[in-house]
XYZ file of C-alpha atoms in Angstrom:
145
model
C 9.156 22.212 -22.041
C 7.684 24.089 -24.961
C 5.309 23.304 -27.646
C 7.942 22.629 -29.892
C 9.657 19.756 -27.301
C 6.421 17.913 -26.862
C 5.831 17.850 -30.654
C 9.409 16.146 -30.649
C 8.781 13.853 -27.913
C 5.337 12.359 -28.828
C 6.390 11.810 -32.754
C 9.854 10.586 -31.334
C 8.967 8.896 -29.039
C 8.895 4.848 -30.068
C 12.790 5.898 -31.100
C 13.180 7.016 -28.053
C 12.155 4.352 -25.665
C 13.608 1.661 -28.268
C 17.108 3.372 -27.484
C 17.084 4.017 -23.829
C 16.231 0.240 -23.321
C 18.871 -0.714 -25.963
C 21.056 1.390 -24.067
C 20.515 -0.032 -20.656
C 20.956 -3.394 -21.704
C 24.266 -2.337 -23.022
C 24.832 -0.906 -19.792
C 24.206 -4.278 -18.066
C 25.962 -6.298 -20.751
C 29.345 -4.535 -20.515
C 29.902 -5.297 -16.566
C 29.612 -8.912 -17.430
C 28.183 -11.127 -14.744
C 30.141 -11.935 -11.827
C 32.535 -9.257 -11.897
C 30.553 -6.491 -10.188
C 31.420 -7.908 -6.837
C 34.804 -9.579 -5.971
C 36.700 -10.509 -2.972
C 39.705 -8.891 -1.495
C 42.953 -10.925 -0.706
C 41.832 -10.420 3.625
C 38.683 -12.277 2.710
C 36.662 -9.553 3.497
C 34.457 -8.878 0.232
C 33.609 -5.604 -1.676
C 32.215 -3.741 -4.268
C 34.738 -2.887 -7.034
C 34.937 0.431 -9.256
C 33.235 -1.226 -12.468
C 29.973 -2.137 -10.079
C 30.013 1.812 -8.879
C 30.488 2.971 -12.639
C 27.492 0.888 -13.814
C 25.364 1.918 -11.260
C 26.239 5.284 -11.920
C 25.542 4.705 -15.956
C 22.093 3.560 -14.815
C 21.362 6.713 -12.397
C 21.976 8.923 -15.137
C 19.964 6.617 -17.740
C 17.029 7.121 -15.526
C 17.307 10.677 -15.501
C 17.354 10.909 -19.250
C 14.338 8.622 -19.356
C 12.093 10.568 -17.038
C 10.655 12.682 -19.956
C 10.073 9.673 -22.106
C 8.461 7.622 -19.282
C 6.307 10.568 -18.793
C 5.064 10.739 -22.126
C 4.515 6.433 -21.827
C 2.235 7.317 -18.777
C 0.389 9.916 -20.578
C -0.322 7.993 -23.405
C -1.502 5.050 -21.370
C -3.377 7.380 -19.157
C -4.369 10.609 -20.869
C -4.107 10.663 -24.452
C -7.967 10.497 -26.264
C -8.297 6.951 -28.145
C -8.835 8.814 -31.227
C -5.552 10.489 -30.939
C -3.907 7.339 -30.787
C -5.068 5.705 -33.816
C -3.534 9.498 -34.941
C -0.202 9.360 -33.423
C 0.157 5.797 -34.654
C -0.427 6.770 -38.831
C 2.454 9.677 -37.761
C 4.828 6.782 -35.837
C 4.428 4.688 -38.722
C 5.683 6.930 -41.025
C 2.974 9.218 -42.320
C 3.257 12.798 -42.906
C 0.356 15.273 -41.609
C -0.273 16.611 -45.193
C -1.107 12.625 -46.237
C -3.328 12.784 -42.992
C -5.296 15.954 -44.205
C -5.240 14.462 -47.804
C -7.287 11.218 -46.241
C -9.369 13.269 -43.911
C -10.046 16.057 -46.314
C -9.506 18.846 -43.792
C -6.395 20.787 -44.548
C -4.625 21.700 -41.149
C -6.637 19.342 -39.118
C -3.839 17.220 -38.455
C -1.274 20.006 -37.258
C -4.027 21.326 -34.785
C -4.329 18.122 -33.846
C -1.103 17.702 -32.536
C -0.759 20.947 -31.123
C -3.482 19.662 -28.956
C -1.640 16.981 -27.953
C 1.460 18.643 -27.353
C -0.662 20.939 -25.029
C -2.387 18.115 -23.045
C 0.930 16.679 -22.518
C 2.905 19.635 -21.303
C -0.082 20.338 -18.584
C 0.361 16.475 -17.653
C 4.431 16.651 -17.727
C 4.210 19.917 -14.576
C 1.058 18.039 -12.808
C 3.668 14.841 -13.060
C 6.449 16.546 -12.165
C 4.426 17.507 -9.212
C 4.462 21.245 -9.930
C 1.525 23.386 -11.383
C 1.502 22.373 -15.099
C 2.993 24.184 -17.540
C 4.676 27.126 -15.929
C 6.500 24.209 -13.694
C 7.287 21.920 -16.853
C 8.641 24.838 -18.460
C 11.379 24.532 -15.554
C 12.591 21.193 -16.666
C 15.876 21.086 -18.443
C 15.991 20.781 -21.586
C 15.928 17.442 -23.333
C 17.178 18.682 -27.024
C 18.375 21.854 -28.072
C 16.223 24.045 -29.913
């Protein structure tokens, strides 16, 4: 992950979560309840191709979410309460130049998110269970560049 990704994923990141949970209740919702698991004609019961597909769906959902659930945990665990009074102006639709403007300290606000994007890449390879950023730098990609 590079500087650039973690930008992405913190600003993105309420998007993000909002559409991996939309998508796994879509996931759910389409194998409809009660047809996951029928019985054969013998008596003897077993789990049919649409159960296997869904469960597959949701394998690969959790994959994708593993960098957003990341970046839940460090917010919940990591992220400075100041930054997150900052990270909520930018989530709610606020530009960094509006944040300057308010604060009266031109370039304060991209620094400040540089920072961010820092601490989280260091907490993404310590999470990941390798040694921080050379490790998270590892991870496939999320979005292309």
């Amino acid at each position: 992950m590079n500087e650039r990704q973690a930008e992405y994923l913190l600003l993105e990141y309420p998007a993000m979560w909002n559409a991996m949970q939309e998508r796994r209740e879509q996931i759910l919702d389409a194998s409809g309840c009660g047809e996951a698991y029928h019985c054969g004609m013998g008596g003897g019961g077993g789990h049919s191709d649409r159960t296997y597909k869904t469960a597959a769906r949701l394998v690969a959902l959790d994959e994708e979410k593993f960098l957003v659930r990341v970046v839940r945990e460090w917010l919940s665990v990591k992220m400075d309460p100041a930054d997150r009074a900052f990270l909520l102006l930018l989530w709610r639709g606020r530009s960094p130049a509006e944040i300057d403007r308010r604060d009266g300290q031109i370039g304060s606000a991209r620094q400040r998110l540089k920072r961010m994007a820092t601490s989280l890449i260091q907490f993404v390879g310590r999470a990941c269970g390798g040694h921080g950023p050379a490790y998270a730098a590892s991870l496939r990609k999320f979005r292309p560049d």
